[in-house]
Amino acid sequence: MTNIRLLTPDDTPQYVTIWRKALVEQAEYFRIALADNPAQDIPTRFGNDSFTLGVFSNGSLKGSVSIERDSRIKFRHKALLFKMFVDGELAGKGVGRALITQAMDLAAQVDGLRQLYLTVLASNRRAIHLYTSLGFVEFAHEPEAVLIGDSYVDEIQMVHFLNGKHSEKILNT
Ligand SMILES: CC(C)(COP(=O)(O)OP(=O)(O)OC[C@H]1O[C@@H](n2cnc3c(N)ncnc32)[C@H](O)[C@@H]1OP(=O)(O)O)[C@@H](O)C(=O)NCCC(=O)NCCS
């Protein structure tokens, strides 16, 4: 049985374990390297505008996604969606879609928050398909942004406006 809930500090040991494994075994999907941050603690505060959701299967953490609102006065309408991952054993079953949908629903309830943005490697067709199907649109494309192994990979930045209107505008221009 799978369930999705907000992570608390008590979930840190499981979180650290799955992310250390993911960053090594699926390094080609991530812009961060384990060596840059070996601790891999839960990266967000435990509030309503900075949180990490986890998906559990039979009590074990199998994936997560984080939302971090910008705290600066002039940027508080924006939040970063990052560190999205679902364990391979659950992949392709709609779990990633459920996880990010719940994160978006929680973000939509945050007063004054208008947009979610994210960065994804241009080679990650599966994640781009998922984000696009949920209303994220590309607004920037950085060539050769990341060095993965001995290949330079482009990065795409995407945005989702929580009221929907601006995303339609970007798509129509
Ligand atoms: C990306 C990821 C989170 C998706 O999680 P998931 O549980 O497998 O996703 P879902 O099953 O909910 O949906 C996957 C969607 O991608 C589609 N998909 C699967 N493989 C695909 C591929 N190679 N190319 C394009 N789309 C693909 C599926 O058909 C599905 O779309 P649909 O609902 O329209 O049919 C997960 O695969 C993952 O953790 N990947 C490695 C880490 C990663 O890439 N993280 C994102 C970093 S930005």
CSV table of C-alpha atoms and ligand atoms in Angstrom, one decimal:
chain,number,residue,atom,x,y,z
A,1,MET,CA,0.0,0.0,0.0
A,2,THR,CA,1.3,3.5,-0.9
A,3,ASN,CA,0.6,6.7,0.9
A,4,ILE,CA,1.8,10.3,0.6
A,5,ARG,CA,2.4,12.6,3.5
A,6,LEU,CA,4.5,15.5,4.7
A,7,LEU,CA,7.9,14.5,6.0
A,8,THR,CA,9.0,15.4,9.6
A,9,PRO,CA,12.5,15.5,11.1
A,10,ASP,CA,11.9,11.9,12.2
A,11,ASP,CA,11.9,10.8,8.6
A,12,THR,CA,15.5,12.1,8.1
A,13,PRO,CA,17.3,8.8,8.3
A,14,GLN,CA,15.1,7.2,5.6
A,15,TYR,CA,15.4,10.3,3.5
A,16,VAL,CA,19.1,10.4,3.6
A,17,THR,CA,19.3,6.7,2.7
A,18,ILE,CA,17.1,6.9,-0.4
A,19,TRP,CA,18.7,10.1,-1.7
A,20,ARG,CA,22.3,8.9,-1.3
A,21,LYS,CA,21.3,5.8,-3.3
A,22,ALA,CA,19.4,7.7,-6.0
A,23,LEU,CA,22.2,10.2,-6.6
A,24,VAL,CA,24.6,7.4,-7.2
A,25,GLU,CA,22.5,4.9,-9.0
A,26,GLN,CA,20.5,7.4,-11.1
A,27,ALA,CA,23.1,10.2,-11.4
A,28,GLU,CA,22.2,10.8,-15.0
A,29,TYR,CA,18.8,12.4,-14.0
A,30,PHE,CA,20.1,14.9,-11.4
A,31,ARG,CA,22.0,18.2,-11.6
A,32,ILE,CA,23.4,17.7,-8.1
A,33,ALA,CA,26.1,15.3,-7.2
A,34,LEU,CA,26.3,13.4,-3.9
A,35,ALA,CA,29.8,14.6,-3.3
A,36,ASP,CA,28.5,18.2,-3.3
A,37,ASN,CA,26.3,17.5,-0.3
A,38,PRO,CA,27.0,14.1,1.3
A,39,ALA,CA,24.6,14.8,4.2
A,40,GLN,CA,21.5,14.8,2.0
A,41,ASP,CA,19.3,16.0,4.9
A,42,ILE,CA,15.7,17.0,4.2
A,43,PRO,CA,16.3,20.3,2.4
A,44,THR,CA,13.3,22.3,3.5
A,45,ARG,CA,11.9,23.7,6.7
A,46,PHE,CA,8.8,22.0,8.0
A,47,GLY,CA,6.3,24.8,7.3
A,48,ASN,CA,3.4,25.4,5.0
A,49,ASP,CA,5.4,27.2,2.3
A,50,SER,CA,8.6,25.1,2.6
A,51,PHE,CA,8.0,21.4,2.8
A,52,THR,CA,8.9,18.0,1.6
A,53,LEU,CA,6.3,15.3,0.7
A,54,GLY,CA,7.2,11.7,0.8
A,55,VAL,CA,5.7,8.6,-0.7
A,56,PHE,CA,5.7,5.5,1.4
A,57,SER,CA,5.2,1.9,0.4
A,58,ASN,CA,4.4,-0.4,3.3
A,59,GLY,CA,5.9,2.1,5.7
A,60,SER,CA,9.2,2.6,3.7
A,61,LEU,CA,10.0,5.9,2.1
A,62,LYS,CA,10.2,5.4,-1.7
A,63,GLY,CA,10.3,8.9,-3.1
A,64,SER,CA,9.9,12.6,-2.4
A,65,VAL,CA,9.5,16.1,-3.7
A,66,SER,CA,10.3,19.5,-2.1
A,67,ILE,CA,8.9,22.9,-2.3
A,68,GLU,CA,10.8,26.0,-1.0
A,69,ARG,CA,9.3,29.4,-1.2
A,70,ASP,CA,11.7,32.3,-1.8
A,71,SER,CA,11.8,34.3,1.5
A,72,ARG,CA,13.1,37.5,0.0
A,73,ILE,CA,10.5,40.3,-0.1
A,74,LYS,CA,10.5,40.8,-3.8
A,75,PHE,CA,10.4,37.1,-4.7
A,76,ARG,CA,7.9,35.7,-2.2
A,77,HIS,CA,5.4,35.0,-5.0
A,78,LYS,CA,7.7,32.2,-6.2
A,79,ALA,CA,8.7,28.8,-5.0
A,80,LEU,CA,11.2,26.2,-6.2
A,81,LEU,CA,10.0,22.6,-6.8
A,82,PHE,CA,13.1,20.4,-6.5
A,83,LYS,CA,14.5,17.0,-5.5
A,84,MET,CA,11.8,15.0,-7.2
A,85,PHE,CA,12.4,11.2,-7.2
A,86,VAL,CA,10.4,8.0,-7.1
A,87,ASP,CA,12.2,4.7,-6.5
A,88,GLY,CA,12.5,2.5,-9.6
A,89,GLU,CA,10.4,-0.3,-8.1
A,90,LEU,CA,7.3,2.1,-8.1
A,91,ALA,CA,8.1,4.0,-11.3
A,92,GLY,CA,5.6,4.2,-14.1
A,93,LYS,CA,2.6,3.6,-11.8
A,94,GLY,CA,1.4,7.1,-11.4
A,95,VAL,CA,3.1,7.6,-8.1
A,96,GLY,CA,5.2,10.5,-9.4
A,97,ARG,CA,2.1,12.2,-10.8
A,98,ALA,CA,0.3,11.8,-7.4
A,99,LEU,CA,3.3,13.1,-5.5
A,100,ILE,CA,3.8,16.3,-7.5
A,101,THR,CA,0.0,16.9,-7.7
A,102,GLN,CA,-0.3,16.9,-4.0
A,103,ALA,CA,2.7,19.3,-3.7
A,104,MET,CA,1.1,21.6,-6.2
A,105,ASP,CA,-2.2,21.4,-4.3
A,106,LEU,CA,-0.5,22.4,-1.1
A,107,ALA,CA,1.4,25.2,-2.8
A,108,ALA,CA,-1.8,26.6,-4.3
A,109,GLN,CA,-3.1,27.1,-0.7
A,110,VAL,CA,-0.2,29.3,0.3
A,111,ASP,CA,-1.3,32.9,0.6
A,112,GLY,CA,0.5,35.1,-2.0
A,113,LEU,CA,2.3,32.3,-3.8
A,114,ARG,CA,1.8,32.6,-7.5
A,115,GLN,CA,4.3,30.4,-9.3
A,116,LEU,CA,6.3,27.2,-9.0
A,117,TYR,CA,9.5,26.8,-11.0
A,118,LEU,CA,11.9,24.0,-11.6
A,119,THR,CA,14.9,22.9,-13.5
A,120,VAL,CA,15.2,19.6,-15.4
A,121,LEU,CA,17.9,18.1,-17.6
A,122,ALA,CA,16.8,18.3,-21.3
A,123,SER,CA,17.6,14.6,-21.6
A,124,ASN,CA,15.1,13.6,-19.0
A,125,ARG,CA,12.1,13.1,-21.3
A,126,ARG,CA,10.1,11.2,-18.7
A,127,ALA,CA,10.2,14.0,-16.1
A,128,ILE,CA,9.6,16.7,-18.8
A,129,HIS,CA,6.5,14.8,-20.0
A,130,LEU,CA,5.2,14.6,-16.4
A,131,TYR,CA,5.8,18.3,-15.7
A,132,THR,CA,4.3,19.4,-19.0
A,133,SER,CA,1.2,17.3,-18.5
A,134,LEU,CA,0.6,19.1,-15.2
A,135,GLY,CA,0.8,22.5,-16.7
A,136,PHE,CA,4.5,23.5,-16.4
A,137,VAL,CA,5.8,25.3,-19.5
A,138,GLU,CA,9.4,25.9,-20.5
A,139,PHE,CA,10.7,29.4,-20.2
A,140,ALA,CA,14.5,29.0,-20.6
A,141,HIS,CA,16.9,26.5,-22.1
A,142,GLU,CA,20.5,26.6,-21.1
A,143,PRO,CA,22.9,24.8,-23.4
A,144,GLU,CA,25.6,22.6,-21.9
A,145,ALA,CA,24.5,23.5,-18.4
A,146,VAL,CA,25.7,20.4,-16.6
A,147,LEU,CA,28.6,18.0,-17.0
A,148,ILE,CA,27.3,14.4,-16.6
A,149,GLY,CA,30.2,11.9,-16.9
A,150,ASP,CA,32.0,13.2,-19.9
A,151,SER,CA,28.9,14.7,-21.7
A,152,TYR,CA,27.6,18.3,-21.4
A,153,VAL,CA,23.8,18.2,-21.0
A,154,ASP,CA,21.3,21.1,-21.6
A,155,GLU,CA,18.9,22.2,-18.9
A,156,ILE,CA,15.4,23.4,-19.1
A,157,GLN,CA,13.7,25.8,-16.7
A,158,MET,CA,9.9,25.4,-16.4
A,159,VAL,CA,7.2,27.4,-14.6
A,160,HIS,CA,3.7,26.7,-13.5
A,161,PHE,CA,1.4,29.6,-12.6
A,162,LEU,CA,-0.9,28.5,-9.8
A,163,ASN,CA,-3.8,30.5,-11.3
A,164,GLY,CA,-3.1,29.1,-14.8
A,165,LYS,CA,-3.4,32.3,-16.7
A,166,HIS,CA,0.2,33.2,-17.4
A,167,SER,CA,1.1,29.7,-18.4
A,168,GLU,CA,-1.5,29.9,-21.2
A,169,LYS,CA,0.1,33.3,-22.2
A,170,ILE,CA,3.6,31.7,-22.5
A,171,LEU,CA,2.2,28.8,-24.5
A,172,ASN,CA,0.4,31.2,-26.9
A,173,THR,CA,3.4,33.4,-27.7
B,1,LIG,C1,10.4,11.3,-13.1
B,1,LIG,C2,9.8,10.4,-12.0
B,1,LIG,C3,9.7,11.2,-10.7
B,1,LIG,C4,8.4,10.0,-12.5
B,1,LIG,O1,7.8,9.2,-11.5
B,1,LIG,P1,6.9,8.0,-11.9
B,1,LIG,O2,6.2,7.6,-10.7
B,1,LIG,O3,7.6,7.0,-12.7
B,1,LIG,O4,5.8,8.8,-12.8
B,1,LIG,P2,4.3,8.5,-13.2
B,1,LIG,O5,4.2,7.0,-13.3
B,1,LIG,O6,3.4,9.2,-12.3
B,1,LIG,O7,4.2,9.2,-14.7
B,1,LIG,C5,5.2,9.0,-15.6
B,1,LIG,C6,4.8,9.7,-16.9
B,1,LIG,O8,5.9,9.7,-17.7
B,1,LIG,C7,5.6,8.9,-18.8
B,1,LIG,N1,6.9,8.3,-19.3
B,1,LIG,C8,7.5,7.2,-18.8
B,1,LIG,N2,8.6,7.0,-19.4
B,1,LIG,C9,8.7,8.0,-20.3
B,1,LIG,C10,9.7,8.3,-21.3
B,1,LIG,N3,10.8,7.6,-21.5
B,1,LIG,N4,9.5,9.4,-22.1
B,1,LIG,C11,8.4,10.2,-21.9
B,1,LIG,N5,7.4,9.9,-21.0
B,1,LIG,C12,7.6,8.8,-20.2
B,1,LIG,C13,4.6,7.9,-18.4
B,1,LIG,O9,3.8,7.4,-19.5
B,1,LIG,C14,3.7,8.8,-17.5
B,1,LIG,O10,2.9,9.7,-18.3
B,1,LIG,P3,1.3,9.5,-18.5
B,1,LIG,O11,0.7,9.5,-17.1
B,1,LIG,O12,0.9,10.6,-19.4
B,1,LIG,O13,1.2,8.1,-19.2
B,1,LIG,C15,10.6,9.1,-11.7
B,1,LIG,O14,10.7,8.4,-12.9
B,1,LIG,C16,12.0,9.4,-11.2
B,1,LIG,O15,12.2,9.5,-10.1
B,1,LIG,N6,13.0,9.4,-12.1
B,1,LIG,C17,14.4,9.6,-11.7
B,1,LIG,C18,14.6,10.9,-11.1
B,1,LIG,C19,14.2,12.1,-11.9
B,1,LIG,O16,14.2,12.1,-13.1
B,1,LIG,N7,13.7,13.1,-11.1
B,1,LIG,C20,13.3,14.4,-11.8
B,1,LIG,C21,14.5,15.3,-11.7
B,1,LIG,S1,14.0,16.9,-12.4
